[in-house]
Amino acid sequence: MKKVLLVVLALIANGALGQITEQAKATGSYIEVVATATETVLPDKILIEVTLKENGKSGAKEPISSQEKQLIKGLDSLNIPSSRLSKEGARTNFVKINWFNEKQISQAVYILELKNSQEISTAFTLFQKLKVEHAILYESTHTQLDSIQEEVEVKAIIAAKNKAKRLVQALGSDLGEPILITQNEPRGNGVYFIDGIKVRGSVQIPNIAYDAPFIEQEPYIEIQKLKIEASILVRFEIK
């Protein structure tokens, strides 16, 4: 019975000692720093919303099917595969002109994927030629966004370590092991997220616009770079 009691007391003592050790670690000296890293890239996936309309303000009178064929043919001539053009939806609206007549307006919306500013320029020139009703930037991003984000996070962690090392050495101490690494990403100030990745740039901002009444003018084309950011908080032990 005494042996059993001694074993139980030993286990309790070991458990208590473990808790004390963990508490000592938690309350030990440490330094906490935040570092930020950024990378700027041009988007390589630009989605343009293209609207075709029959009897719209562009003056195109051909049926939507004919306009679509002309658009696909024109894109092929620019070496832009028609596979990059997807149909977003088709709608038919009836617009009242006067009490006695109705004019049917058929409309179809497409999403066109482009790769760079050169393709954008040639595509918008084609839109002018074909009297496309409307075209606007839908989204821009980068196909390697995840891997770029990983690189930026590593840079931020290295920057945090170097910063902490300088500060600790200034105190005459040595930097220990990291005990906490976490993201420190406040939202706002023009920041938005793509699949959880913090990005600044032109996604879903209509800074590329073409509208039928302005077909005699040069299309306004502006592609902003994507600024990928990582802000990392790291806590290090102080030896």
Tab-separated table of C-alpha atoms in Angstrom:
chain	number	residue	atom	x	y	z
A	1	MET	CA	0.000	0.000	0.000
A	2	LYS	CA	2.864	2.326	0.898
A	3	LYS	CA	4.561	1.523	-2.420
A	4	VAL	CA	1.398	2.364	-4.348
A	5	LEU	CA	1.070	5.613	-2.432
A	6	LEU	CA	4.685	6.517	-3.151
A	7	VAL	CA	4.208	5.839	-6.877
A	8	VAL	CA	1.094	8.009	-6.961
A	9	LEU	CA	2.872	10.818	-5.116
A	10	ALA	CA	5.803	10.538	-7.518
A	11	LEU	CA	3.503	10.819	-10.526
A	12	ILE	CA	1.749	13.824	-9.017
A	13	ALA	CA	5.104	15.425	-8.268
A	14	ASN	CA	6.331	14.837	-11.823
A	15	GLY	CA	3.122	16.322	-13.230
A	16	ALA	CA	3.407	19.365	-10.996
A	17	LEU	CA	7.066	19.760	-11.931
A	18	GLY	CA	6.127	19.606	-15.604
A	19	GLN	CA	3.528	22.320	-15.136
A	20	ILE	CA	6.014	24.495	-13.257
A	21	THR	CA	8.570	24.017	-16.040
A	22	GLU	CA	6.030	25.002	-18.689
A	23	GLN	CA	5.010	28.043	-16.667
A	24	ALA	CA	8.640	29.008	-16.286
A	25	LYS	CA	9.079	28.816	-20.037
A	26	ALA	CA	5.936	30.843	-20.625
A	27	THR	CA	6.998	33.547	-18.155
A	28	GLY	CA	10.653	33.605	-19.261
A	29	SER	CA	12.302	36.554	-20.973
A	30	TYR	CA	11.371	37.003	-24.608
A	31	ILE	CA	11.287	39.599	-27.352
A	32	GLU	CA	8.387	40.054	-29.767
A	33	VAL	CA	8.883	41.758	-33.141
A	34	VAL	CA	6.802	42.400	-36.253
A	35	ALA	CA	8.368	42.516	-39.718
A	36	THR	CA	6.832	43.103	-43.125
A	37	ALA	CA	7.967	42.045	-46.595
A	38	THR	CA	6.516	42.871	-50.002
A	39	GLU	CA	6.842	41.706	-53.589
A	40	THR	CA	5.495	43.511	-56.648
A	41	VAL	CA	4.486	41.577	-59.777
A	42	LEU	CA	2.557	42.250	-62.930
A	43	PRO	CA	-0.661	40.219	-63.164
A	44	ASP	CA	-0.575	37.447	-65.737
A	45	LYS	CA	-4.275	36.625	-65.587
A	46	ILE	CA	-6.557	39.530	-66.490
A	47	LEU	CA	-10.269	38.849	-66.845
A	48	ILE	CA	-12.300	41.232	-68.997
A	49	GLU	CA	-16.087	41.302	-68.922
A	50	VAL	CA	-17.331	41.768	-72.490
A	51	THR	CA	-20.930	42.656	-73.300
A	52	LEU	CA	-22.482	42.113	-76.715
A	53	LYS	CA	-25.844	43.672	-77.387
A	54	GLU	CA	-28.183	43.661	-80.366
A	55	ASN	CA	-29.655	47.092	-81.164
A	56	GLY	CA	-27.803	48.648	-78.252
A	57	LYS	CA	-26.050	52.017	-78.071
A	58	SER	CA	-23.089	50.688	-80.065
A	59	GLY	CA	-25.313	50.511	-83.136
A	60	ALA	CA	-24.603	46.831	-83.787
A	61	LYS	CA	-27.687	45.314	-85.399
A	62	GLU	CA	-26.450	41.770	-86.008
A	63	PRO	CA	-27.869	38.980	-83.830
A	64	ILE	CA	-25.815	38.026	-80.801
A	65	SER	CA	-24.817	34.746	-82.457
A	66	SER	CA	-23.294	36.634	-85.404
A	67	GLN	CA	-21.496	39.096	-83.130
A	68	GLU	CA	-20.124	36.193	-81.115
A	69	LYS	CA	-18.739	34.494	-84.231
A	70	GLN	CA	-17.075	37.747	-85.307
A	71	LEU	CA	-15.571	38.176	-81.853
A	72	ILE	CA	-14.160	34.634	-81.800
A	73	LYS	CA	-12.774	35.041	-85.323
A	74	GLY	CA	-11.175	38.346	-84.372
A	75	LEU	CA	-9.584	36.868	-81.245
A	76	ASP	CA	-8.199	33.954	-83.257
A	77	SER	CA	-6.599	36.444	-85.666
A	78	LEU	CA	-4.852	38.011	-82.658
A	79	ASN	CA	-3.597	34.593	-81.494
A	80	ILE	CA	-5.909	34.747	-78.496
A	81	PRO	CA	-7.532	31.285	-78.302
A	82	SER	CA	-11.317	31.236	-78.228
A	83	SER	CA	-11.013	28.792	-75.308
A	84	ARG	CA	-10.209	31.828	-73.161
A	85	LEU	CA	-13.645	33.273	-73.882
A	86	SER	CA	-16.418	31.925	-71.677
A	87	LYS	CA	-20.082	32.844	-71.749
A	88	GLU	CA	-21.135	34.421	-68.486
A	89	GLY	CA	-24.814	34.592	-69.327
A	90	ALA	CA	-27.359	35.687	-71.885
A	91	ARG	CA	-30.305	37.935	-71.260
A	92	THR	CA	-33.165	39.295	-73.333
A	93	ASN	CA	-34.751	42.529	-72.216
A	94	PHE	CA	-37.763	44.367	-73.612
A	95	VAL	CA	-37.343	48.124	-73.519
A	96	LYS	CA	-40.382	50.380	-73.969
A	97	ILE	CA	-39.768	53.027	-76.633
A	98	ASN	CA	-43.264	54.472	-76.888
A	99	TRP	CA	-46.846	53.450	-76.244
A	100	PHE	CA	-47.184	51.585	-79.523
A	101	ASN	CA	-43.811	49.985	-80.220
A	102	GLU	CA	-41.456	47.760	-78.314
A	103	LYS	CA	-37.850	47.137	-79.255
A	104	GLN	CA	-36.272	43.867	-78.196
A	105	ILE	CA	-32.687	44.116	-76.985
A	106	SER	CA	-30.745	40.862	-76.703
A	107	GLN	CA	-27.595	40.880	-74.616
A	108	ALA	CA	-24.857	38.381	-73.814
A	109	VAL	CA	-22.022	38.744	-71.313
A	110	TYR	CA	-18.659	36.985	-71.656
A	111	ILE	CA	-15.462	36.690	-69.630
A	112	LEU	CA	-12.239	36.941	-71.655
A	113	GLU	CA	-8.938	35.888	-70.090
A	114	LEU	CA	-5.890	37.864	-71.204
A	115	LYS	CA	-2.239	37.463	-70.209
A	116	ASN	CA	-0.540	40.842	-70.559
A	117	SER	CA	-0.902	44.486	-71.589
A	118	GLN	CA	-0.143	43.695	-75.235
A	119	GLU	CA	-3.100	41.322	-75.456
A	120	ILE	CA	-5.283	43.884	-73.695
A	121	SER	CA	-4.336	46.592	-76.194
A	122	THR	CA	-5.037	44.434	-79.243
A	123	ALA	CA	-8.265	43.065	-77.743
A	124	PHE	CA	-9.673	46.522	-77.010
A	125	THR	CA	-8.769	47.664	-80.521
A	126	LEU	CA	-10.770	44.684	-81.782
A	127	PHE	CA	-13.699	45.680	-79.546
A	128	GLN	CA	-13.736	49.094	-81.227
A	129	LYS	CA	-13.685	47.554	-84.674
A	130	LEU	CA	-16.534	45.137	-83.901
A	131	LYS	CA	-18.629	47.772	-82.079
A	132	VAL	CA	-18.661	45.764	-78.877
A	133	GLU	CA	-21.218	47.250	-76.511
A	134	HIS	CA	-19.115	47.337	-73.367
A	135	ALA	CA	-15.900	45.919	-71.870
A	136	ILE	CA	-14.434	46.401	-68.405
A	137	LEU	CA	-11.861	44.858	-66.100
A	138	TYR	CA	-13.443	42.073	-64.067
A	139	GLU	CA	-10.431	40.760	-62.172
A	140	SER	CA	-6.646	40.617	-62.333
A	141	THR	CA	-4.381	38.242	-60.467
A	142	HIS	CA	-1.264	36.101	-60.834
A	143	THR	CA	-1.198	32.370	-61.499
A	144	GLN	CA	1.750	31.862	-59.098
A	145	LEU	CA	0.234	33.881	-56.267
A	146	ASP	CA	0.577	31.107	-53.656
A	147	SER	CA	4.281	30.469	-54.256
A	148	ILE	CA	5.041	34.202	-54.331
A	149	GLN	CA	3.213	34.612	-51.026
A	150	GLU	CA	5.303	31.832	-49.467
A	151	GLU	CA	8.510	33.563	-50.559
A	152	VAL	CA	7.307	36.871	-49.124
A	153	GLU	CA	6.424	35.233	-45.789
A	154	VAL	CA	9.905	33.693	-45.549
A	155	LYS	CA	11.448	37.116	-46.210
A	156	ALA	CA	9.303	38.619	-43.449
A	157	ILE	CA	10.352	35.925	-40.950
A	158	ILE	CA	14.047	36.422	-41.783
A	159	ALA	CA	13.612	40.178	-41.384
A	160	ALA	CA	11.933	39.612	-38.012
A	161	LYS	CA	14.803	37.406	-36.832
A	162	ASN	CA	17.445	39.933	-37.903
A	163	LYS	CA	15.549	42.744	-36.215
A	164	ALA	CA	15.168	40.796	-32.968
A	165	LYS	CA	18.840	39.780	-33.018
A	166	ARG	CA	19.987	43.404	-33.331
A	167	LEU	CA	17.776	44.543	-30.470
A	168	VAL	CA	18.755	41.688	-28.138
A	169	GLN	CA	22.481	42.082	-28.827
A	170	ALA	CA	22.155	45.784	-28.026
A	171	LEU	CA	21.064	44.656	-24.555
A	172	GLY	CA	24.078	42.370	-24.232
A	173	SER	CA	22.035	39.172	-24.537
A	174	ASP	CA	21.707	36.396	-27.108
A	175	LEU	CA	18.682	35.492	-29.190
A	176	GLY	CA	17.088	32.147	-28.422
A	177	GLU	CA	14.686	29.925	-30.327
A	178	PRO	CA	11.400	31.221	-31.782
A	179	ILE	CA	8.450	30.322	-29.556
A	180	LEU	CA	5.660	31.951	-31.568
A	181	ILE	CA	5.181	32.764	-35.251
A	182	THR	CA	1.912	34.218	-36.467
A	183	GLN	CA	0.560	36.429	-39.225
A	184	ASN	CA	-0.103	40.037	-38.380
A	185	GLU	CA	-2.338	41.327	-41.169
A	186	PRO	CA	-4.772	44.141	-40.397
A	187	ARG	CA	-7.326	44.648	-43.138
A	188	GLY	CA	-8.132	47.997	-44.663
A	189	ASN	CA	-6.204	50.844	-46.311
A	190	GLY	CA	-6.778	49.538	-49.819
A	191	VAL	CA	-5.853	45.975	-48.898
A	192	TYR	CA	-7.895	43.059	-50.180
A	193	PHE	CA	-7.402	39.321	-50.079
A	194	ILE	CA	-7.283	36.671	-52.814
A	195	ASP	CA	-7.711	33.194	-51.336
A	196	GLY	CA	-6.492	34.550	-47.998
A	197	ILE	CA	-3.435	36.249	-49.512
A	198	LYS	CA	-2.966	39.924	-48.727
A	199	VAL	CA	-2.727	41.885	-51.985
A	200	ARG	CA	-2.778	45.493	-53.094
A	201	GLY	CA	-3.494	46.217	-56.759
A	202	SER	CA	-6.151	46.232	-59.426
A	203	VAL	CA	-8.324	43.199	-58.743
A	204	GLN	CA	-11.996	43.962	-59.253
A	205	ILE	CA	-11.259	47.671	-59.748
A	206	PRO	CA	-12.672	48.918	-63.078
A	207	ASN	CA	-9.573	50.749	-64.291
A	208	ILE	CA	-9.863	49.315	-67.792
A	209	ALA	CA	-12.994	50.543	-69.455
A	210	TYR	CA	-14.443	50.656	-72.946
A	211	ASP	CA	-17.924	51.820	-73.744
A	212	ALA	CA	-19.734	52.060	-77.058
A	213	PRO	CA	-20.236	55.878	-77.181
A	214	PHE	CA	-16.467	56.329	-77.095
A	215	ILE	CA	-15.542	54.021	-79.954
A	216	GLU	CA	-13.768	56.853	-81.774
A	217	GLN	CA	-11.369	57.347	-78.865
A	218	GLU	CA	-8.424	55.245	-77.795
A	219	PRO	CA	-9.447	52.782	-75.062
A	220	TYR	CA	-8.247	53.650	-71.577
A	221	ILE	CA	-5.874	50.894	-70.514
A	222	GLU	CA	-4.075	50.734	-67.186
A	223	ILE	CA	-2.726	47.631	-65.502
A	224	GLN	CA	-1.529	48.093	-61.948
A	225	LYS	CA	1.077	45.835	-60.449
A	226	LEU	CA	0.022	43.513	-57.664
A	227	LYS	CA	1.776	44.214	-54.380
A	228	ILE	CA	1.848	41.055	-52.278
A	229	GLU	CA	2.491	41.644	-48.587
A	230	ALA	CA	3.223	39.555	-45.524
A	231	SER	CA	3.356	40.912	-41.986
A	232	ILE	CA	4.684	38.380	-39.477
A	233	LEU	CA	4.832	38.554	-35.675
A	234	VAL	CA	7.580	36.408	-34.137
A	235	ARG	CA	8.390	35.871	-30.458
A	236	PHE	CA	11.931	34.743	-29.551
A	237	GLU	CA	13.416	33.562	-26.277
A	238	ILE	CA	16.163	35.709	-24.785
A	239	LYS	CA	19.077	33.629	-23.495
